[in-house]
Tab-separated table of N, CA, C and O in Angstrom:
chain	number	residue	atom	x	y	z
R	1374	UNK	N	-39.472	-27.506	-27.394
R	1374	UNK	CA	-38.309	-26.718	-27.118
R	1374	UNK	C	-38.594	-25.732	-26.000
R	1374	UNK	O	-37.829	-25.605	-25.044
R	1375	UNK	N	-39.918	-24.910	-26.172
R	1375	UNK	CA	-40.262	-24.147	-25.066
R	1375	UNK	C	-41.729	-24.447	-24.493
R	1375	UNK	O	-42.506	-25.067	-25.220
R	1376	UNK	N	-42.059	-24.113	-23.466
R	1376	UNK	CA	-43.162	-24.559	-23.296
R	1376	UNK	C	-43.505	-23.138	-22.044
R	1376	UNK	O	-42.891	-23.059	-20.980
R	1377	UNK	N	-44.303	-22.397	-22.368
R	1377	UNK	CA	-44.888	-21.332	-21.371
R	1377	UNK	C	-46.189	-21.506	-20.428
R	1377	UNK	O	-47.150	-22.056	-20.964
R	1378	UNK	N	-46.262	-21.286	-19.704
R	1378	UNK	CA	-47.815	-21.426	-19.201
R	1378	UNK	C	-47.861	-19.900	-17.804
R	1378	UNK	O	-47.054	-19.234	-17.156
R	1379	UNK	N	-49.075	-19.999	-17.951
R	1379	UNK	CA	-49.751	-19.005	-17.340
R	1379	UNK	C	-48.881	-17.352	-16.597
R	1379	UNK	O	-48.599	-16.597	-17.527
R	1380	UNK	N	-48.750	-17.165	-16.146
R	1380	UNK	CA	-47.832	-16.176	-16.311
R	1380	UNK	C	-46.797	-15.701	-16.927
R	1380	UNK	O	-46.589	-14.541	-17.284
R	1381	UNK	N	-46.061	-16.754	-17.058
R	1381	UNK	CA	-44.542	-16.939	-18.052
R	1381	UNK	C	-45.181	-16.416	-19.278
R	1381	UNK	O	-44.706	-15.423	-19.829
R	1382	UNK	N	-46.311	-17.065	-19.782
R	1382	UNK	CA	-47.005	-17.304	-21.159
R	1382	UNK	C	-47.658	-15.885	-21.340
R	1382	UNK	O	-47.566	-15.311	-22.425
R	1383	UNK	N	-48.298	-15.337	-20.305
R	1383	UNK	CA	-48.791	-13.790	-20.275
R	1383	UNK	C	-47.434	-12.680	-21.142
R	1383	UNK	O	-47.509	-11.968	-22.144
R	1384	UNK	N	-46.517	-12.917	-20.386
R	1384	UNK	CA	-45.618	-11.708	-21.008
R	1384	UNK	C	-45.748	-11.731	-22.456
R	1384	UNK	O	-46.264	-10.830	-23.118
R	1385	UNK	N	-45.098	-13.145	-23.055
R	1385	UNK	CA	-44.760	-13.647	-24.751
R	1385	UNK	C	-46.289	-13.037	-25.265
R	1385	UNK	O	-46.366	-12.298	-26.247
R	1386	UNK	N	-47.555	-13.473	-24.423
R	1386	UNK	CA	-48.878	-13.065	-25.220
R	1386	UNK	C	-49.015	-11.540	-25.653
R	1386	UNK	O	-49.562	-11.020	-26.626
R	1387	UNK	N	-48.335	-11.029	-24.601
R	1387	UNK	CA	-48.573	-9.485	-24.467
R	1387	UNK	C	-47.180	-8.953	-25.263
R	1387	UNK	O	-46.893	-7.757	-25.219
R	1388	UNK	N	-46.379	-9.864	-25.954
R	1388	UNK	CA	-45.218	-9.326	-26.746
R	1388	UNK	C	-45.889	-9.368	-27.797
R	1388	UNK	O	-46.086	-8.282	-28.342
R	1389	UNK	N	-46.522	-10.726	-28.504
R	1389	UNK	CA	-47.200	-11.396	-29.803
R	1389	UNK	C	-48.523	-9.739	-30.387
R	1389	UNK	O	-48.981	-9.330	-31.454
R	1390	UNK	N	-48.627	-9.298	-28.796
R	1390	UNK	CA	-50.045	-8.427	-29.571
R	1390	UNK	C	-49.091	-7.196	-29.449
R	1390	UNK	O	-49.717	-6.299	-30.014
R	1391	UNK	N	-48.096	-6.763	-29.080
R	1391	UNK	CA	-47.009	-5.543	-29.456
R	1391	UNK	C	-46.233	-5.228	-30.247
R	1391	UNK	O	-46.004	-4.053	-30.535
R	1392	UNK	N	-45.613	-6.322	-30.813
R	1392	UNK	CA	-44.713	-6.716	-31.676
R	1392	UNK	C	-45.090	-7.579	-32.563
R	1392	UNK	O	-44.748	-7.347	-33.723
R	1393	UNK	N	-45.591	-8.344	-32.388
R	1393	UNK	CA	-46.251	-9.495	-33.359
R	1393	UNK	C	-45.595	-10.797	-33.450
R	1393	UNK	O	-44.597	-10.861	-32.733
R	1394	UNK	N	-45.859	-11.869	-34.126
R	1394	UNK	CA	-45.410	-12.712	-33.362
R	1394	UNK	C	-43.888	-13.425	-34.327
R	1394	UNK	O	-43.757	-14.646	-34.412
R	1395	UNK	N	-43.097	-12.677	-34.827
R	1395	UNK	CA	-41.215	-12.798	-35.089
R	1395	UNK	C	-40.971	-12.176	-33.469
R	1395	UNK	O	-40.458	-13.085	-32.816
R	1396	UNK	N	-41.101	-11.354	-32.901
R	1396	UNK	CA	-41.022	-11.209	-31.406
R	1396	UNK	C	-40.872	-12.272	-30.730
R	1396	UNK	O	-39.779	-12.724	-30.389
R	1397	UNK	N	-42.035	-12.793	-30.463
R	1397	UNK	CA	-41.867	-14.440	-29.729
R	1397	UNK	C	-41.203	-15.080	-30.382
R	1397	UNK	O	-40.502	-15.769	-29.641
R	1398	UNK	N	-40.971	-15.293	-31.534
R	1398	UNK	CA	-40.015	-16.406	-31.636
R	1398	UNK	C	-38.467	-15.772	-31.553
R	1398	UNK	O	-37.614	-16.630	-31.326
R	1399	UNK	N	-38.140	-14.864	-31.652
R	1399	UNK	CA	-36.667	-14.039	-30.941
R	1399	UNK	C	-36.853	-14.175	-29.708
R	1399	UNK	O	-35.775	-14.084	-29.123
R	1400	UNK	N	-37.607	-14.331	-29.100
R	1400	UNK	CA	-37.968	-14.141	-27.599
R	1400	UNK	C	-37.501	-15.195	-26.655
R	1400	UNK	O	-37.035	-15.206	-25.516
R	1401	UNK	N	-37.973	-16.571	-28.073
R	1401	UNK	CA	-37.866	-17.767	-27.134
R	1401	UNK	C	-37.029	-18.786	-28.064
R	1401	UNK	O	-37.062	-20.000	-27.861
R	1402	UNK	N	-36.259	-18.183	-29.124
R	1402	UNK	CA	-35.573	-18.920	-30.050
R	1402	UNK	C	-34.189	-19.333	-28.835
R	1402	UNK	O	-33.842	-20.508	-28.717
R	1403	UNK	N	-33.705	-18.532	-28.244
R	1403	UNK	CA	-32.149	-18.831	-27.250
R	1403	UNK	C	-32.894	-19.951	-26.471
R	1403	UNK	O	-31.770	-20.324	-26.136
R	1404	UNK	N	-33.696	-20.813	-25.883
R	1404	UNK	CA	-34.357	-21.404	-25.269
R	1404	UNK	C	-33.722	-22.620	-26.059
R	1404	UNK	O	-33.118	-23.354	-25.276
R	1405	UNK	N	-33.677	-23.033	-27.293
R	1405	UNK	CA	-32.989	-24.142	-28.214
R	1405	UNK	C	-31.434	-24.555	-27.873
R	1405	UNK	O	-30.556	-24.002	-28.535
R	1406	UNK	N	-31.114	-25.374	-27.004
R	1406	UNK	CA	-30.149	-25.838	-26.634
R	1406	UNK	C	-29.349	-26.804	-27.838
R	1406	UNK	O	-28.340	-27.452	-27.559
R	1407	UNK	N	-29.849	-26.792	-28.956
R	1407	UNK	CA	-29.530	-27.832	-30.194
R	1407	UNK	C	-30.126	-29.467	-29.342
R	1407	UNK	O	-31.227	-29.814	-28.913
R	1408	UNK	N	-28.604	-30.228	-29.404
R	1408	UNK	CA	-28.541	-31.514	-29.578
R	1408	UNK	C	-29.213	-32.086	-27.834
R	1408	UNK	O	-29.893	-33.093	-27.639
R	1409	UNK	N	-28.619	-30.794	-26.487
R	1409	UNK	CA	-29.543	-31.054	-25.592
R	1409	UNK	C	-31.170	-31.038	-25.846
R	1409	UNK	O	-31.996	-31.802	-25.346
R	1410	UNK	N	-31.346	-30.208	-26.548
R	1410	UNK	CA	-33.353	-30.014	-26.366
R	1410	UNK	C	-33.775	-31.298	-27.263
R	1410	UNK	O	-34.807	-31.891	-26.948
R	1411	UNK	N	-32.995	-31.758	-28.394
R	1411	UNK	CA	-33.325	-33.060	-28.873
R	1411	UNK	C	-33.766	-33.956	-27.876
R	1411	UNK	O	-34.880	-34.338	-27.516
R	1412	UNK	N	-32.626	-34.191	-27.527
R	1412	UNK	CA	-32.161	-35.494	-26.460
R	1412	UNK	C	-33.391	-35.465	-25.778
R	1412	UNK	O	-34.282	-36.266	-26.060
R	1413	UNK	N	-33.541	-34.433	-24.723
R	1413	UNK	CA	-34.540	-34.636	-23.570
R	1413	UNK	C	-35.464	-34.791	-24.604
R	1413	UNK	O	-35.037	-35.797	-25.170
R	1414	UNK	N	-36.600	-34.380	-25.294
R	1414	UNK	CA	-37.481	-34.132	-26.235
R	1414	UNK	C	-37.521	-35.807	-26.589
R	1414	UNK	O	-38.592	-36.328	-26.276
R	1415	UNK	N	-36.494	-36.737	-27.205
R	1415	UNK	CA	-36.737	-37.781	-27.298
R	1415	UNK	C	-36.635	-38.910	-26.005
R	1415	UNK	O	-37.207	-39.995	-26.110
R	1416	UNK	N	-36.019	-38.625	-25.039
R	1416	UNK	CA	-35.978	-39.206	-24.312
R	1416	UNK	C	-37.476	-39.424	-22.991
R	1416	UNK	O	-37.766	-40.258	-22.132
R	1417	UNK	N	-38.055	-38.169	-23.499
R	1417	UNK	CA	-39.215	-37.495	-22.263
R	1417	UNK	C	-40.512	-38.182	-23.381
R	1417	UNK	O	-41.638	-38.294	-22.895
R	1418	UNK	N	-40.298	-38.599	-24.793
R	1418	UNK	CA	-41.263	-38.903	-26.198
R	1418	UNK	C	-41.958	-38.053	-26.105
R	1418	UNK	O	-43.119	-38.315	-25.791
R	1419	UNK	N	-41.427	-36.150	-26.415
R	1419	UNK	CA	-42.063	-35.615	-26.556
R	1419	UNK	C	-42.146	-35.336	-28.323
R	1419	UNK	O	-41.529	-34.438	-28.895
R	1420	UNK	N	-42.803	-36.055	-28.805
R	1420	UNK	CA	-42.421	-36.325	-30.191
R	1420	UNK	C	-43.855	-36.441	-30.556
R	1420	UNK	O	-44.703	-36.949	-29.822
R	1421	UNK	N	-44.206	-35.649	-32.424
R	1421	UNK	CA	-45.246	-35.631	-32.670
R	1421	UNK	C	-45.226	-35.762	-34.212
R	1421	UNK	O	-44.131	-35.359	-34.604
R	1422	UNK	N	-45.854	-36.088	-35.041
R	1422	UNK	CA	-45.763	-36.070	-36.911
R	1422	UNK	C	-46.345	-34.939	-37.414
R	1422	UNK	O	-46.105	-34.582	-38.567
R	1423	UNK	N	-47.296	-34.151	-36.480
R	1423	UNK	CA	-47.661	-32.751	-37.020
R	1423	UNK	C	-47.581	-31.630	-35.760
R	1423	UNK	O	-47.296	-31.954	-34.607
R	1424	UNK	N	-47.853	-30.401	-36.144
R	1424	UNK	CA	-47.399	-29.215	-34.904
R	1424	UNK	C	-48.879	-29.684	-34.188
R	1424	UNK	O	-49.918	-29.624	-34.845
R	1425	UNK	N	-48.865	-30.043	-33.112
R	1425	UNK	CA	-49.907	-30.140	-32.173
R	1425	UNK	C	-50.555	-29.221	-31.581
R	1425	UNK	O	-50.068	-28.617	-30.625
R	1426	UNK	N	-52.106	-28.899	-32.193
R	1426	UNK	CA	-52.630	-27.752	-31.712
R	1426	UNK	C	-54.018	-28.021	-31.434
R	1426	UNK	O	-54.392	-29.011	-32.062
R	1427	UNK	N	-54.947	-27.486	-30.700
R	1427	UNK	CA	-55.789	-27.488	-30.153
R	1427	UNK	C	-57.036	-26.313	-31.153
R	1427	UNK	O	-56.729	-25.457	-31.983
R	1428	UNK	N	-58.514	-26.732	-30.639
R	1428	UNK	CA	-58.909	-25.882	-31.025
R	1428	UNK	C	-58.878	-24.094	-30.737
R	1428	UNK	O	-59.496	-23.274	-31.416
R	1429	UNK	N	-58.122	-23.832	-29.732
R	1429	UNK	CA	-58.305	-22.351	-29.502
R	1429	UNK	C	-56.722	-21.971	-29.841
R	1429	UNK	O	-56.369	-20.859	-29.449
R	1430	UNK	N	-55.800	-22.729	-30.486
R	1430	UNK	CA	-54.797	-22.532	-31.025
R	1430	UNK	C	-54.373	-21.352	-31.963
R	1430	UNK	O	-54.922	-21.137	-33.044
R	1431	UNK	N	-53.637	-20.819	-31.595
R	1431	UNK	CA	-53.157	-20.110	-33.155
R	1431	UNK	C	-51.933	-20.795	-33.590
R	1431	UNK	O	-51.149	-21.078	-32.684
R	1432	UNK	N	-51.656	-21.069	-34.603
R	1432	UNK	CA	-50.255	-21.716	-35.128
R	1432	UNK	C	-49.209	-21.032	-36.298
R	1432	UNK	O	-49.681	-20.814	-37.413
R	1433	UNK	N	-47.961	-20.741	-36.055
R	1433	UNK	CA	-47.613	-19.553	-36.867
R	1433	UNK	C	-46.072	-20.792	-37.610
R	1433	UNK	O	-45.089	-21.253	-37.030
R	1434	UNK	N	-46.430	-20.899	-38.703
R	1434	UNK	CA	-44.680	-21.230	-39.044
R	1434	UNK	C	-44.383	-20.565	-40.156
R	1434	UNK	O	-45.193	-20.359	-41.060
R	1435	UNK	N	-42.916	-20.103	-40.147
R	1435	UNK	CA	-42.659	-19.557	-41.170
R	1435	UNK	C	-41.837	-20.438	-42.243
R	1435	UNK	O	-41.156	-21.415	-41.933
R	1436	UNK	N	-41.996	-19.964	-43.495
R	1436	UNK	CA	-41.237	-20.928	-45.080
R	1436	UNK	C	-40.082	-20.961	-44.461
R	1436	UNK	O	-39.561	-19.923	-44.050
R	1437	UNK	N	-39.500	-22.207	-44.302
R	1437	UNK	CA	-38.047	-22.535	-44.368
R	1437	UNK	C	-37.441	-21.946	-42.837
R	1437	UNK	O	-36.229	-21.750	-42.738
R	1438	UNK	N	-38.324	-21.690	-41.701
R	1438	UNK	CA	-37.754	-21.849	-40.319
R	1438	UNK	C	-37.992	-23.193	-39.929
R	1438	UNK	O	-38.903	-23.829	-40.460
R	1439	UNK	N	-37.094	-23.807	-38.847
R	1439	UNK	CA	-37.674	-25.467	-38.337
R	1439	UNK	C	-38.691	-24.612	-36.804
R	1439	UNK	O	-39.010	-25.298	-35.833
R	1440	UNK	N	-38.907	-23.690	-36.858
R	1440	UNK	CA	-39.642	-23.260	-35.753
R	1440	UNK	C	-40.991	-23.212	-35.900
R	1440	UNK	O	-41.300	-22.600	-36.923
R	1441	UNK	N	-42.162	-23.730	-35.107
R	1441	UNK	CA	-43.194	-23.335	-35.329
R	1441	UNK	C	-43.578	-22.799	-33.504
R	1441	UNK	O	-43.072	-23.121	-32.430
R	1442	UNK	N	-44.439	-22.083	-33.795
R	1442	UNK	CA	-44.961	-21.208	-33.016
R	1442	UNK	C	-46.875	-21.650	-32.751
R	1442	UNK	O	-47.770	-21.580	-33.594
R	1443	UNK	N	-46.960	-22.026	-31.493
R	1443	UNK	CA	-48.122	-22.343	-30.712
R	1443	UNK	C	-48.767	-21.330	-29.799
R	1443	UNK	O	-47.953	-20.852	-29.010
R	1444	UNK	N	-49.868	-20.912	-29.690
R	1444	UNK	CA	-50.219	-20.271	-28.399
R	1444	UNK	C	-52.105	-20.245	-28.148
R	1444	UNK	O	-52.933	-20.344	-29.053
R	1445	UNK	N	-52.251	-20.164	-27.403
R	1445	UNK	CA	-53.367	-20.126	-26.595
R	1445	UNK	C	-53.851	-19.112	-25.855
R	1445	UNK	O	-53.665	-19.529	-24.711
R	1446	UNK	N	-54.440	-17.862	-25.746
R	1446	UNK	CA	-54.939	-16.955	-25.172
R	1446	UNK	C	-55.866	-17.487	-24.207
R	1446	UNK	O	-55.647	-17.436	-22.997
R	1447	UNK	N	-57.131	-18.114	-24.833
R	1447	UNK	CA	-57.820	-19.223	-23.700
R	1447	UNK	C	-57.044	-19.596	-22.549
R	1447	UNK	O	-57.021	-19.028	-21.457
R	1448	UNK	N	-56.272	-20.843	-22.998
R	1448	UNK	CA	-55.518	-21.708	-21.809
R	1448	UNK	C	-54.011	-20.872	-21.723
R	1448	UNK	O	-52.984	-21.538	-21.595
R	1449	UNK	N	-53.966	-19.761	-21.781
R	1449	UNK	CA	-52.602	-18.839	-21.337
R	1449	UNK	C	-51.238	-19.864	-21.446
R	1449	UNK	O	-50.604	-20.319	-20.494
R	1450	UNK	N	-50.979	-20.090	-22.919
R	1450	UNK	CA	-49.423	-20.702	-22.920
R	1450	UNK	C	-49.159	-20.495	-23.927
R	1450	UNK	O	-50.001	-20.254	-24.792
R	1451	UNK	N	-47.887	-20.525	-24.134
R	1451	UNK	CA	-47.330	-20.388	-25.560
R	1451	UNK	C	-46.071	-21.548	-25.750
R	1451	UNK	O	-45.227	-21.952	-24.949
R	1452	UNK	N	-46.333	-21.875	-27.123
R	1452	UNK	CA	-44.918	-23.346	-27.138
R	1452	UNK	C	-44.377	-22.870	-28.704
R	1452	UNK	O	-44.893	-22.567	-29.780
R	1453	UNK	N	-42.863	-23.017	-28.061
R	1453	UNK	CA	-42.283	-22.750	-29.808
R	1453	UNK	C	-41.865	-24.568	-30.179
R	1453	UNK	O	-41.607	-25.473	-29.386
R	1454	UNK	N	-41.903	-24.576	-30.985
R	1454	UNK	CA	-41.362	-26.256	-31.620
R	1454	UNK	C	-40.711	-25.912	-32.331
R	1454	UNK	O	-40.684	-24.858	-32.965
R	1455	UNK	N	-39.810	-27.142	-32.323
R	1455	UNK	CA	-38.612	-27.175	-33.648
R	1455	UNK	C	-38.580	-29.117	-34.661
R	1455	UNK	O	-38.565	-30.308	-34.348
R	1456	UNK	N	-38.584	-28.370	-35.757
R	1456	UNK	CA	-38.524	-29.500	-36.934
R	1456	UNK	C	-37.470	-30.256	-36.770
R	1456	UNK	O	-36.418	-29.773	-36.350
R	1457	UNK	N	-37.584	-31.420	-37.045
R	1457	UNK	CA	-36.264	-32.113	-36.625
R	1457	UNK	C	-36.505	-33.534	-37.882
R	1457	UNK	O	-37.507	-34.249	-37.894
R	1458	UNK	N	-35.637	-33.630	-38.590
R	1458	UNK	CA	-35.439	-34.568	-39.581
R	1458	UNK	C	-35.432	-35.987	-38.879
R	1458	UNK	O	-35.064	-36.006	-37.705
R	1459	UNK	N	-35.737	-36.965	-39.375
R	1459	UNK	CA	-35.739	-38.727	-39.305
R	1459	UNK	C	-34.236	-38.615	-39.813
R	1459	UNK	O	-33.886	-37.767	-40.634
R	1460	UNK	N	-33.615	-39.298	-39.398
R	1460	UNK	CA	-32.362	-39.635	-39.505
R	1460	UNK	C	-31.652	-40.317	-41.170
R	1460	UNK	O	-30.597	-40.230	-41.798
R	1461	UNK	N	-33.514	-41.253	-41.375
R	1461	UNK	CA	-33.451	-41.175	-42.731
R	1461	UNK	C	-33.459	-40.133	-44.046
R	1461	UNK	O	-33.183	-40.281	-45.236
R	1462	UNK	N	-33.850	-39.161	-43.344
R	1462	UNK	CA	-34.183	-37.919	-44.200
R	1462	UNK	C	-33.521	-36.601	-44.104
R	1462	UNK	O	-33.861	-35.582	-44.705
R	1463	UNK	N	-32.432	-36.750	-43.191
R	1463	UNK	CA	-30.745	-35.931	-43.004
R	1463	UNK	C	-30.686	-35.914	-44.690
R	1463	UNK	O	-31.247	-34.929	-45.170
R	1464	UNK	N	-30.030	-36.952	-45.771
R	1464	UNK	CA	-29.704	-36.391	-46.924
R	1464	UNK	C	-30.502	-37.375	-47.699
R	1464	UNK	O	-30.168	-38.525	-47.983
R	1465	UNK	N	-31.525	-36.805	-47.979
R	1465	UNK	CA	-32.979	-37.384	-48.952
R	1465	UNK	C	-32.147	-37.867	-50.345
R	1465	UNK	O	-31.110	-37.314	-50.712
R	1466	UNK	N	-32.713	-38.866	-50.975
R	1466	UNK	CA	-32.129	-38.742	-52.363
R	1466	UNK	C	-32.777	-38.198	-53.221
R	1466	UNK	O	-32.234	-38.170	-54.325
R	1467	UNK	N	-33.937	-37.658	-53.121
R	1467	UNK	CA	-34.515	-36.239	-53.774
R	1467	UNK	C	-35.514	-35.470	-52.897
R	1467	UNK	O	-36.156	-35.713	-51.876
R	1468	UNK	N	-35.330	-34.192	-53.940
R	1468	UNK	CA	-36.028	-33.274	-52.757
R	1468	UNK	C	-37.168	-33.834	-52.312
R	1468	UNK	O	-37.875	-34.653	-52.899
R	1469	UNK	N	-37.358	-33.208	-50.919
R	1469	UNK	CA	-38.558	-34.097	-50.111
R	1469	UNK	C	-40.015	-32.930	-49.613
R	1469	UNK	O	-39.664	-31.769	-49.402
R	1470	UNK	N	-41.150	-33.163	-49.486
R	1470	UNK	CA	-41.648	-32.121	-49.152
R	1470	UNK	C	-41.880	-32.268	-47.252
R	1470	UNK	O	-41.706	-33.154	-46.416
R	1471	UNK	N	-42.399	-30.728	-47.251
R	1471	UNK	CA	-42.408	-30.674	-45.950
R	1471	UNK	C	-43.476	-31.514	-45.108
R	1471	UNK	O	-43.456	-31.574	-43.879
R	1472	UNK	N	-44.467	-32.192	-45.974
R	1472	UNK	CA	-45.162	-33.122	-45.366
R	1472	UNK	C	-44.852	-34.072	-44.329
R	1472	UNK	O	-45.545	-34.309	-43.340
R	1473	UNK	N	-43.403	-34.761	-44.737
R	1473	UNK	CA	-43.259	-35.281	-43.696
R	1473	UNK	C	-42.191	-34.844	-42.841
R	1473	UNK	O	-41.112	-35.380	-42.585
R	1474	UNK	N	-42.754	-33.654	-42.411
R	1474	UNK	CA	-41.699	-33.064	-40.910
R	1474	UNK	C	-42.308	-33.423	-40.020
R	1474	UNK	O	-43.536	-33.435	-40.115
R	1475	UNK	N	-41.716	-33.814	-38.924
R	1475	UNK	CA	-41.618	-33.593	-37.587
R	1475	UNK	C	-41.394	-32.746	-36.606
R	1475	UNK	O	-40.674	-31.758	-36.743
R	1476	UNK	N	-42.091	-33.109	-35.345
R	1476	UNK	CA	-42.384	-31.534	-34.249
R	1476	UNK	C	-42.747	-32.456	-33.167
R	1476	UNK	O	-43.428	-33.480	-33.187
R	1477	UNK	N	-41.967	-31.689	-31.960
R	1477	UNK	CA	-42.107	-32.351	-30.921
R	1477	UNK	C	-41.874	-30.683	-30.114
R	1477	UNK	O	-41.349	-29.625	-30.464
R	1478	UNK	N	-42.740	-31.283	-28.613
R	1478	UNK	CA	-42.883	-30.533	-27.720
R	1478	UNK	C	-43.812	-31.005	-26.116
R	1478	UNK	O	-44.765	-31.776	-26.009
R	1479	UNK	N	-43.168	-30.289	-25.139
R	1479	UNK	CA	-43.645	-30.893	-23.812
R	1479	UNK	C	-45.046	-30.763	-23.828
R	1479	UNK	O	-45.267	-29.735	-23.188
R	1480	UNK	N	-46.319	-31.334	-24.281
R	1480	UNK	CA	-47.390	-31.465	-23.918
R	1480	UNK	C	-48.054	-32.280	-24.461
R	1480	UNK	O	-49.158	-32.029	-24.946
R	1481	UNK	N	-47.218	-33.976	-24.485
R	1481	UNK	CA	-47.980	-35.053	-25.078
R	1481	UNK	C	-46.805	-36.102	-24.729
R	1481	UNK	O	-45.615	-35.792	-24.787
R	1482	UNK	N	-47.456	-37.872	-24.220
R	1482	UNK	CA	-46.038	-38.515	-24.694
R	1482	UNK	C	-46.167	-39.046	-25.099
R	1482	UNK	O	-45.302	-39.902	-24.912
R	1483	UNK	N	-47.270	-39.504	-26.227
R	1483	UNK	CA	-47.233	-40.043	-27.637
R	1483	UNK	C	-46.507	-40.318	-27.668
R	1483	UNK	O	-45.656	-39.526	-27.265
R	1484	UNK	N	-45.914	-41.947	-28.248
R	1484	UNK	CA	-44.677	-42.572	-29.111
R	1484	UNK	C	-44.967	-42.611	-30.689
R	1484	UNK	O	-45.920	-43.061	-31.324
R	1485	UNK	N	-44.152	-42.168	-30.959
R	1485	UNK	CA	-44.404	-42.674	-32.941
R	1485	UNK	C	-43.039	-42.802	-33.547
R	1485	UNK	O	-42.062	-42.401	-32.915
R	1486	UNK	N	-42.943	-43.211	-34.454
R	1486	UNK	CA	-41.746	-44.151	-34.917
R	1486	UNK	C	-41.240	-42.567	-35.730
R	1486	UNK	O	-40.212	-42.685	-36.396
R	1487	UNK	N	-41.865	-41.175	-35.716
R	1487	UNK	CA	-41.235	-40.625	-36.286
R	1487	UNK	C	-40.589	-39.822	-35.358
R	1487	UNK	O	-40.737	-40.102	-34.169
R	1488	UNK	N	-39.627	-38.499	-35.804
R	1488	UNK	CA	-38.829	-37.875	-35.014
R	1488	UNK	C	-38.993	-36.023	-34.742
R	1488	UNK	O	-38.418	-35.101	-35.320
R	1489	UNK	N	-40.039	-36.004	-33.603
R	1489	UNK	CA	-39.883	-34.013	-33.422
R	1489	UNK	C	-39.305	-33.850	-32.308
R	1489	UNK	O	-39.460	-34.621	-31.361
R	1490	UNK	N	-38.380	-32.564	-32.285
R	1490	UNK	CA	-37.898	-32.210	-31.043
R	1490	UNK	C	-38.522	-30.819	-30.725
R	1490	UNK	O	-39.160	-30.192	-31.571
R	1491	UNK	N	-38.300	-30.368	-29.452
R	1491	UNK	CA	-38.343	-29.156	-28.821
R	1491	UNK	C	-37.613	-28.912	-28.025
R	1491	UNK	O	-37.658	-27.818	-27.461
């Protein structure tokens, strides 16, 4: 959904250590175009089965947001992702756990038969 790097990514870093990091994600939540950021997101296969993180990662999600929150102090970027249901799993016939969510975001083009947007 968002994808920051090196300067862009400096400000959000320097919000995350001021504010903490519900900041960044207010920061960069208007960035979610809905059904546009899907689209490109599947169309670009920026699509992943878990939040994609690296070792110098920090990874922040909160209970019951589809947002997760990425960043890198090392490699200066920050990426918010958004959860995005399989089409099969719009209305589950019982509750489902969050295991199998999906997350997609610009820094991979992995294909997989499942569904993340950003």
């Amino acid at each position: 959904m968002a994808f920051l790097q090196g300067a862009e990514a400096d400000v959000v870093l320097a919000m995350i250590d001021r504010s903490g990091a519900s900041a960044a994600f207010d920061y960069l939540q208007p960035r979610d175009m809905g059904e546009a950021t899907t689209d490109a997101a599947l169309e670009k296969r920026y699509v992943y089965d878990d939040v994609p993180a690296g070792r110098t990662d920090h990874t922040i999600v909160h209970d019951g947001s589809p947002y997760a929150l990425t960043y890198s102090r090392t490699y200066r970027y920050v990426s918010l992702l958004r959860w995005h249901p399989l089409e099969s799993e719009v209305q589950p016939t019982r509750p489902g756990s969050r295991q199998s969510d999906n997350w997609a975001a610009p820094r991979s083009t992995r294909q997989t038969e499942r569904t993340l947007t950003l």
